[in-house]
Amino acid sequence: MQQLAFQKIGSLALLCTTLYTLTLFPTQAQQTSVPYSRQDSLRGSITEEREWWDLLYYHLDVEVDPRRKSIQGKNTVHYKVLKSSQTLQIDLQEPMEIKGFYQEGREMPYRREGNAYFVELELPQKVGEIHQLQVVYGGTPRISPNPPWSGGLTWEKDQKGRPFIANSNQGDGASLWWPCKDHMYDEPDSMLISVTVPDPLMNVSNGRLRKTEKPSPEKTTYHWFVSSPIANYGVNISIADYAHFSEEYLGEKGPLTLDYYVLRENLEKALVQFKDAPRMMRAFEHWFGPYPFYEDGFKLIEVPYLGMEHQSAVTYGNGYQQGYKGKDFSETGWGLTFDYIIIHEAGHEWFANNITYRDIADMWIHESFTTYSESLFLDYHYGVNAGNAYLQGARSVIKNDIPIIGDYGVNQRGSGDMYFKGANILHTLRQWIDQDEKWRAILRKMNATFYHQTVSTQDIEGFLARETGLPLQTFFDQYLRTAQVPLFQHYWKDDRLYYRWQEVVDGFSMPVTVSQNNLTHVLHPTAAWQSTDLLLPGRVFEIDPNLYIFTQQIRAPSE
């Protein structure tokens, strides 16, 4: 059969990748045949030395020295014994070093294997008991070569030459700068973050400022308390000579504080640009339900890199511009109606901080839903056609290189397509459901069902299948576990339209809506050829451009 046409539905380009991909997804995973190392397993799996204890609470108490670019301090770990064991794993990456482990005032012996420290506890660890382990550490943490995509600390200066410091470490791990149980499956129920900095600098972290103290005339300690479970990579320090302003948002659960911390030279810009924050909150509470951290408030904090979804302390560095550093991924103009970093990173409060992946292989749960939230923001404020156009236009950055889901147990994420391809997958599912209020109810129920929980892909797939009542297993197998996009093939013969799916997993079945002469028809293609006489023969028809599929018209086979 000779190919006559091959196009991407709703896209502005045919299988092209724009330069935007290089800026948005620079750390996209490249799957190879190289075997994973022992360190990959120690970092990415739930080891025996992790699984026997349940993390309850951290008190991270550190001093940051901008002159030496160093961090010194301790982390007190509170945990509950789930099953008896005497060896406990704590992670800290070089060049940081642990100086000692202490339990009930006694120093504990330990052995080290790369970035994993195995503490040999002398106190009997009985099931149901709650214990503390104090970890004393320090050093000069890795400086990020490309924040936020390469993990580490960023040490910059403001216009007056004062230090401007922040961390970003998703993927590479919180253990780049503080010792912790560095795996996403287990979160502390709450956390106290105490950071000492030289005056006149201020540290802003997650949660609410509980108090400040003066350990010396030249230094201040800021104590921030997080009352909700928090993922380790979301723990944040942002240090600068900040100006602060705030407002109150009346949300679904009552008054919510919105606090903003910006460099003093940017205060006037922020007063205008950060008006997107309450607009974001209105749209996302509509679609996803109440903001998940009313107790901890919401903050936007200026930092010396692009931004990150630190829980209740979203960091911002988009230069007070609309779009993504002034660019619109969709090339439709809709991407310039909002500040990309404010909307995207705040969207992670629902998908990343409230609903958190258990293994980074399932990072699509964070990025697909959050990228989709950009479209829903437009839908809420400008109408459904605006949201549709944004997602269709942004397809030009999709690469379809490797599966969206990564490898499990080795701290390996999947393709960077988890952003805009993932968003288009969810948008495709919305079309299949074809009931917008039902779709909205599902998104809200998802945030309620998995409130402050870690989840797997199977958890999300099962939930969506139950709530939609649709057979979604092959849908997810196709879109998440292969890199191929379903191909809708068709041809005309004897006044009938013949059609089928190609490039699909076994059993793939998804309806396709087609329009012709103001009439709409729903086709139900499978991998086998079917035909219909519902369409006028030989005439143009449109396949729903909101479906993320490819289409190919071929010549009718000869007799």
XYZ file of C-alpha atoms in Angstrom:
559
model
C 0.000 0.000 0.000
C 1.341 3.408 -0.943
C 1.284 6.122 1.682
C -0.595 9.238 0.615
C -0.728 11.300 3.810
C 0.736 11.162 7.302
C 0.002 13.887 9.821
C -0.353 14.625 13.504
C -3.861 15.648 14.413
C -4.032 19.255 15.561
C -0.288 19.867 15.336
C 1.475 22.747 13.650
C 4.288 20.510 12.472
C 4.918 16.945 11.336
C 6.938 15.028 13.896
C 9.195 18.024 14.513
C 10.940 19.037 17.667
C 11.463 22.683 18.414
C 14.305 24.299 20.269
C 11.986 24.706 23.225
C 12.503 21.035 24.017
C 16.150 21.715 24.759
C 15.234 24.318 27.355
C 12.267 22.597 28.997
C 13.548 19.015 29.046
C 17.362 19.127 29.125
C 17.662 16.121 31.430
C 15.380 13.857 29.476
C 16.205 10.228 30.174
C 17.990 8.229 27.500
C 17.382 4.519 27.958
C 20.447 2.442 27.124
C 21.672 -1.115 27.530
C 24.181 -0.012 30.189
C 23.396 -1.970 33.380
C 22.413 -0.069 36.488
C 24.909 0.143 39.313
C 24.700 -0.888 42.949
C 24.453 2.816 43.797
C 21.433 3.142 41.493
C 19.690 0.384 43.438
C 20.647 1.783 46.823
C 19.274 5.158 45.795
C 16.171 4.021 43.910
C 14.834 0.960 45.708
C 13.129 0.288 49.020
C 16.032 -1.556 50.599
C 15.809 -3.823 53.634
C 17.485 -1.072 55.612
C 14.698 1.354 54.673
C 11.541 -0.714 54.765
C 11.563 -1.691 58.443
C 11.054 1.849 59.781
C 8.375 4.442 59.124
C 9.487 8.054 58.918
C 7.460 10.324 61.239
C 9.243 13.656 61.628
C 12.417 15.541 60.738
C 14.012 18.476 62.480
C 16.580 19.814 60.033
C 18.748 22.359 61.871
C 21.535 23.915 59.788
C 23.701 26.989 59.388
C 24.423 28.260 55.893
C 27.710 30.111 55.329
C 27.496 32.060 52.041
C 31.180 32.998 52.160
C 32.381 29.397 52.329
C 29.366 28.053 50.401
C 28.962 25.491 53.134
C 26.230 23.931 55.249
C 26.789 22.573 58.765
C 24.244 21.116 61.148
C 22.161 18.123 62.054
C 18.979 16.315 61.175
C 17.010 14.599 63.907
C 15.009 11.692 62.494
C 11.920 10.450 64.340
C 10.692 7.036 63.209
C 8.456 4.126 64.159
C 9.645 0.523 64.063
C 7.537 -1.583 61.706
C 9.546 -4.783 62.053
C 12.572 -5.608 64.104
C 15.948 -4.740 62.613
C 19.158 -3.079 63.740
C 20.546 -1.574 60.521
C 19.142 1.700 59.219
C 19.997 3.446 55.933
C 20.515 7.203 55.699
C 21.644 8.888 52.485
C 24.003 11.821 51.934
C 25.872 12.546 48.734
C 29.454 13.635 48.327
C 31.102 16.020 48.922
C 28.854 16.354 51.999
C 29.863 14.112 54.886
C 28.169 12.671 57.946
C 30.207 13.294 61.075
C 28.269 11.042 63.419
C 25.053 9.224 64.302
C 23.674 9.497 67.834
C 20.853 7.674 69.605
C 19.973 8.448 73.215
C 23.226 10.369 73.546
C 25.429 7.499 72.366
C 27.362 7.526 69.115
C 26.388 4.679 66.810
C 28.819 2.769 64.559
C 28.154 2.798 60.828
C 29.520 1.685 57.504
C 29.397 3.616 54.273
C 28.746 2.425 50.750
C 29.005 5.372 48.375
C 26.193 7.767 49.208
C 24.437 5.297 51.539
C 25.295 5.138 55.235
C 24.268 2.037 57.190
C 23.893 2.737 60.907
C 24.299 -0.206 63.272
C 21.845 0.612 66.073
C 22.726 -0.716 69.514
C 19.373 0.007 71.189
C 16.894 -2.846 70.535
C 14.387 -1.785 67.888
C 11.068 -3.282 68.978
C 7.990 -3.233 66.749
C 5.727 -0.285 67.501
C 8.355 1.762 69.319
C 9.223 5.314 68.323
C 12.870 6.372 68.299
C 15.067 9.281 67.338
C 18.346 9.294 65.450
C 20.438 12.439 65.314
C 22.614 12.832 62.217
C 25.406 15.399 62.427
C 26.855 16.463 59.101
C 28.425 19.235 57.058
C 30.428 20.278 54.045
C 30.211 22.195 50.798
C 27.290 20.788 48.789
C 27.500 20.336 45.063
C 26.931 23.509 43.092
C 24.291 22.944 40.449
C 25.785 23.379 36.954
C 22.337 23.886 35.415
C 19.577 24.516 37.956
C 16.913 23.327 38.369
C 17.625 20.372 36.060
C 20.991 19.527 37.599
C 20.671 19.187 41.334
C 22.576 21.158 43.918
C 22.841 24.605 45.456
C 22.892 27.864 43.516
C 24.973 30.691 44.993
C 24.388 34.032 43.268
C 24.299 37.729 44.215
C 21.587 40.359 44.003
C 22.148 43.817 42.492
C 23.671 45.049 45.736
C 26.117 42.148 45.856
C 24.335 40.347 48.661
C 24.072 36.537 48.624
C 21.153 35.011 46.718
C 20.994 31.270 47.443
C 18.600 28.390 46.792
C 18.508 24.617 46.379
C 16.973 22.526 43.599
C 17.375 18.775 43.612
C 14.472 16.841 42.102
C 15.692 13.561 40.664
C 19.244 13.938 41.946
C 17.945 13.794 45.481
C 17.569 15.860 48.625
C 20.611 14.024 49.975
C 22.708 16.342 47.840
C 22.588 18.781 50.749
C 20.951 17.146 53.781
C 20.940 13.604 55.204
C 17.593 11.829 54.908
C 15.732 8.726 53.874
C 16.149 9.668 50.244
C 13.350 7.716 48.607
C 9.940 9.076 47.669
C 7.825 6.253 49.090
C 8.085 7.474 52.704
C 7.398 11.044 53.832
C 7.546 12.577 57.310
C 4.149 13.518 58.695
C 5.543 16.942 59.585
C 8.873 18.745 59.686
C 10.706 21.625 61.344
C 13.282 23.442 59.224
C 15.651 25.683 61.190
C 18.135 27.681 59.129
C 20.694 30.135 60.481
C 21.978 32.816 58.099
C 24.031 36.009 58.483
C 22.104 39.277 58.742
C 20.507 40.980 56.834
C 19.722 37.808 54.911
C 16.490 35.894 55.443
C 15.786 32.221 54.910
C 12.390 31.197 53.543
C 11.438 27.518 53.697
C 8.297 25.398 53.545
C 5.305 25.841 55.818
C 4.831 28.711 58.233
C 7.411 30.770 60.075
C 7.092 29.659 63.669
C 9.684 31.983 65.198
C 13.079 33.633 64.762
C 16.025 33.568 67.124
C 19.339 35.416 67.425
C 22.141 32.911 68.155
C 24.585 35.823 67.828
C 24.337 39.556 67.079
C 25.219 38.970 63.408
C 23.002 35.952 62.694
C 19.319 34.985 62.702
C 17.751 31.537 62.816
C 14.446 31.093 60.986
C 12.243 28.221 62.160
C 9.711 27.039 59.566
C 7.190 24.352 60.489
C 5.522 22.098 57.916
C 2.365 20.515 59.328
C 1.706 18.252 56.312
C 3.558 15.257 54.860
C 6.326 16.491 52.565
C 8.460 14.825 49.902
C 12.169 15.149 50.589
C 12.948 16.882 47.282
C 10.366 19.534 48.123
C 12.240 20.687 51.233
C 13.515 24.144 50.440
C 15.929 26.817 51.570
C 15.802 30.202 49.809
C 18.149 32.825 51.190
C 18.340 36.505 50.217
C 17.685 40.034 51.419
C 14.001 39.586 50.688
C 11.143 42.043 50.534
C 7.834 40.518 51.637
C 4.219 41.239 50.793
C 1.085 39.176 51.163
C -2.629 38.914 50.530
C -5.506 36.738 51.643
C -7.388 34.492 49.261
C -10.876 33.319 50.194
C -10.842 29.753 48.950
C -12.909 26.614 49.233
C -11.641 25.926 52.766
C -11.761 29.539 53.920
C -9.059 32.226 54.124
C -5.687 31.218 52.680
C -2.536 33.292 53.073
C -0.585 34.018 49.894
C 2.910 35.258 50.801
C 5.495 36.573 48.371
C 9.238 36.952 48.925
C 11.205 38.784 46.231
C 14.459 40.644 45.802
C 13.984 44.236 46.878
C 14.904 45.561 43.443
C 12.045 43.512 41.930
C 9.278 44.440 44.362
C 7.357 46.681 41.954
C 7.497 44.058 39.206
C 6.304 41.356 41.592
C 3.329 43.405 42.755
C 2.056 43.227 39.161
C 3.312 39.807 38.001
C 2.193 37.853 41.036
C -1.442 38.721 40.365
C -1.375 35.408 38.503
C -1.251 33.620 41.884
C -4.876 34.226 42.943
C -5.961 33.612 39.317
C -4.162 30.280 39.505
C -5.804 29.435 42.810
C -9.295 30.147 41.493
C -8.815 27.970 38.432
C -7.139 25.056 40.172
C -9.500 24.909 43.127
C -12.304 24.759 40.556
C -10.739 21.861 38.682
C -8.849 19.964 41.391
C -10.508 20.837 44.678
C -9.213 22.809 47.663
C -5.576 23.811 47.820
C -4.000 20.874 49.691
C -1.971 22.848 52.239
C -4.183 25.494 53.838
C -2.480 24.827 57.179
C 0.923 25.673 55.705
C -0.137 28.551 53.449
C 1.087 29.288 49.926
C 4.270 31.154 49.049
C 6.020 32.350 45.908
C 9.728 32.908 46.475
C 12.147 34.488 44.030
C 15.267 32.375 43.442
C 18.306 32.542 41.109
C 17.053 29.795 38.765
C 13.880 29.191 36.766
C 11.670 27.648 39.452
C 10.607 24.497 41.294
C 7.503 23.108 42.986
C 8.768 23.128 46.569
C 5.720 22.360 48.703
C 3.958 25.486 50.014
C 7.122 27.391 49.012
C 7.024 27.498 45.213
C 10.198 29.060 43.834
C 10.161 31.552 40.981
C 12.787 32.823 38.546
C 10.975 33.515 35.279
C 12.184 37.106 35.043
C 8.724 38.604 35.565
C 7.720 37.650 32.022
C 4.693 36.024 30.498
C 5.052 32.538 29.073
C 8.172 30.444 29.590
C 10.969 33.031 29.726
C 8.902 35.072 27.259
C 8.127 32.116 24.953
C 4.885 30.352 24.132
C 5.276 26.602 23.669
C 2.043 26.422 21.723
C 2.887 29.283 19.335
C -0.774 30.243 19.514
C -0.459 33.296 21.754
C -2.325 31.613 24.603
C 0.920 30.717 26.336
C 1.658 34.423 26.737
C -1.505 35.130 28.708
C 0.039 33.777 31.930
C 3.370 33.412 33.695
C 4.338 29.828 32.939
C 6.368 29.269 36.104
C 3.677 30.571 38.449
C 0.967 28.440 36.863
C 2.981 25.278 36.214
C 4.940 25.107 39.456
C 1.905 25.990 41.568
C -0.072 23.303 39.746
C 2.350 20.842 41.307
C 0.840 21.600 44.694
C -1.948 19.224 43.633
C 0.078 16.869 41.426
C 3.503 16.270 43.036
C 3.065 17.626 46.542
C -0.431 16.368 47.338
C -0.356 13.303 45.063
C 3.280 12.173 44.957
C 4.910 9.434 42.901
C 6.323 6.561 44.916
C 9.066 5.843 42.380
C 10.529 8.420 39.999
C 9.776 6.044 37.116
C 6.206 7.312 37.562
C 7.179 10.975 37.339
C 4.541 11.373 34.616
C 1.952 11.556 37.417
C 3.519 14.859 38.427
C 4.337 16.345 35.061
C 1.501 15.163 32.823
C -1.270 16.344 35.118
C 0.536 19.587 35.927
C 1.253 20.428 32.294
C -2.389 19.634 31.592
C -3.293 22.093 34.353
C -1.924 24.900 32.152
C -4.648 24.094 29.627
C -7.261 23.933 32.373
C -6.130 27.340 33.637
C -6.830 28.728 30.159
C -10.095 26.783 29.963
C -11.277 28.352 33.237
C -10.316 31.941 32.429
C -10.661 32.091 28.629
C -12.851 29.177 27.584
C -12.460 25.615 26.388
C -11.232 26.592 22.917
C -8.268 28.426 24.425
C -7.234 25.369 26.408
C -7.683 23.138 23.376
C -5.593 25.370 21.123
C -2.787 25.537 23.674
C -2.398 21.766 23.895
C -2.718 21.216 20.169
C -0.088 23.827 19.422
C 2.335 22.512 22.022
C 2.467 19.117 20.309
C 5.345 20.395 18.226
C 7.703 19.852 21.190
C 6.796 16.161 21.584
C 9.552 13.755 20.521
C 7.964 10.285 20.950
C 11.449 8.942 21.658
C 11.096 6.513 24.573
C 8.249 5.489 26.896
C 6.962 8.011 29.395
C 7.376 5.519 32.251
C 10.967 4.882 33.328
C 12.688 1.901 34.964
C 11.674 1.064 38.521
C 13.891 0.728 41.555
C 16.906 2.583 40.148
C 15.890 6.265 40.366
C 15.272 6.458 36.601
C 12.678 8.751 35.047
C 11.099 8.235 31.624
C 10.900 10.462 28.581
C 10.579 14.233 28.812
C 7.426 13.697 26.759
C 5.752 13.226 30.137
C 5.095 16.991 29.972
C 3.209 17.886 26.788
C 2.579 14.383 25.484
C 1.316 13.441 28.921
C -0.961 16.468 28.949
C -2.321 15.525 25.532
C -2.927 11.965 26.710
C -5.101 13.281 29.530
C -6.828 15.643 27.135
C -7.540 12.679 24.855
C -9.084 10.820 27.782
C -11.270 13.843 28.472
C -12.645 13.598 24.922
C -13.378 9.892 25.367
C -15.335 10.613 28.551
C -17.111 13.466 26.724
C -18.646 14.871 29.898
C -16.698 17.835 31.198
C -18.404 17.978 34.581
C -17.709 14.279 35.088
C -14.066 14.860 34.152
C -13.844 17.739 36.624
C -15.426 15.585 39.335
C -12.875 12.839 38.655
C -9.931 15.243 39.001
C -11.333 16.609 42.247
C -12.034 13.125 43.620
C -8.514 12.028 42.697
C -7.033 14.746 44.891
C -9.372 13.806 47.719
C -8.809 10.054 47.392
C -5.013 10.299 47.344
C -4.799 13.299 49.676
C -1.229 13.645 51.004
C -0.292 10.192 49.704
C 2.398 8.586 47.578
C 1.059 6.588 44.638
C 2.039 4.352 41.746
C 0.957 4.402 38.118
C -1.238 1.390 38.880
C -3.028 3.384 41.590
C -3.833 6.180 39.128
C -4.771 3.835 36.291
C -7.090 1.847 38.525
C -8.726 4.965 39.896
C -9.371 6.435 36.440
C -10.719 3.130 35.113
C -13.143 2.819 38.016
C -14.316 6.420 37.902
C -14.729 6.614 34.127
C -16.141 3.123 33.701
C -13.978 2.786 30.582
C -11.627 -0.067 29.585
C -8.405 1.902 29.951
C -5.722 -0.767 30.349
C -4.648 -0.825 26.704
C -5.039 2.973 26.526
C -2.412 3.408 29.237
C -0.275 0.551 27.932
C -0.151 2.311 24.578
C 0.495 5.856 25.684
C 2.645 5.307 28.773
C 4.542 2.080 28.075
C 5.351 2.543 24.390
C 6.689 5.557 22.519
C 4.321 5.008 19.598
C 1.274 7.161 18.928
C -1.872 5.365 17.703
C -2.129 5.633 13.927
C -5.625 5.960 12.438
C -5.415 4.549 8.890
C -8.240 4.989 6.405
C -9.162 4.791 2.706
C -12.231 5.112 0.503
C -13.606 2.265 -1.573
C -17.023 1.656 -3.103
C -18.439 4.740 -1.363
C -17.424 3.433 2.030
C -14.772 4.610 4.466
C -12.481 1.828 5.671
C -10.483 2.436 8.855
C -8.376 0.738 11.534
C -5.734 1.323 14.225
C -2.082 0.679 13.462
C 1.061 1.000 15.609
C -0.936 -0.030 18.672
C -0.651 -2.619 21.424
C -2.782 -5.748 21.231
C -6.397 -5.042 22.033
C -6.121 -1.262 21.768
C -9.548 0.276 21.281
C -10.529 3.919 21.522
C -13.401 5.737 19.810
C -12.714 8.450 17.249
C -15.077 11.338 16.604
C -15.261 12.575 13.015
C -17.192 15.516 11.573
C -18.436 16.189 8.069
C -20.936 18.789 6.835
C -21.781 19.809 10.427
C -22.619 16.215 11.326
C -20.665 14.277 13.923
C -20.119 10.522 13.965
C -18.291 8.248 16.404
C -16.199 5.438 14.947
C -14.878 2.520 16.962
C -11.716 1.356 15.218
C -9.723 -1.697 16.216
C -6.640 -3.258 14.642
C -8.927 -4.967 12.100
C -10.363 -3.135 9.093
C -13.927 -1.879 9.475
C -16.065 0.239 7.203
C -18.912 2.732 7.373
C -21.262 4.467 4.952
C -22.151 7.251 7.420
C -19.798 9.679 5.664
C -20.265 11.148 2.214
C -17.800 9.293 0.002
C -14.588 10.963 -1.052
C -15.299 14.200 0.767
C -13.205 15.854 3.434
C -13.947 14.970 7.032
C -12.280 16.154 10.225
C -11.034 13.932 12.993
C -11.403 15.489 16.438
C -8.201 17.552 16.755
C -8.244 17.145 20.525
C -7.324 13.461 20.166
C -3.583 12.879 20.311
C -3.288 10.443 17.426
C -1.655 10.300 14.026
C -3.713 9.818 10.870
C -2.741 8.257 7.559
C -4.792 8.068 4.403
C -3.736 5.221 2.128
C -4.784 3.972 -1.275
C -7.490 1.394 -1.408
C -6.028 -2.071 -1.893
C -6.501 -3.456 -5.374
C -8.764 -6.444 -5.892
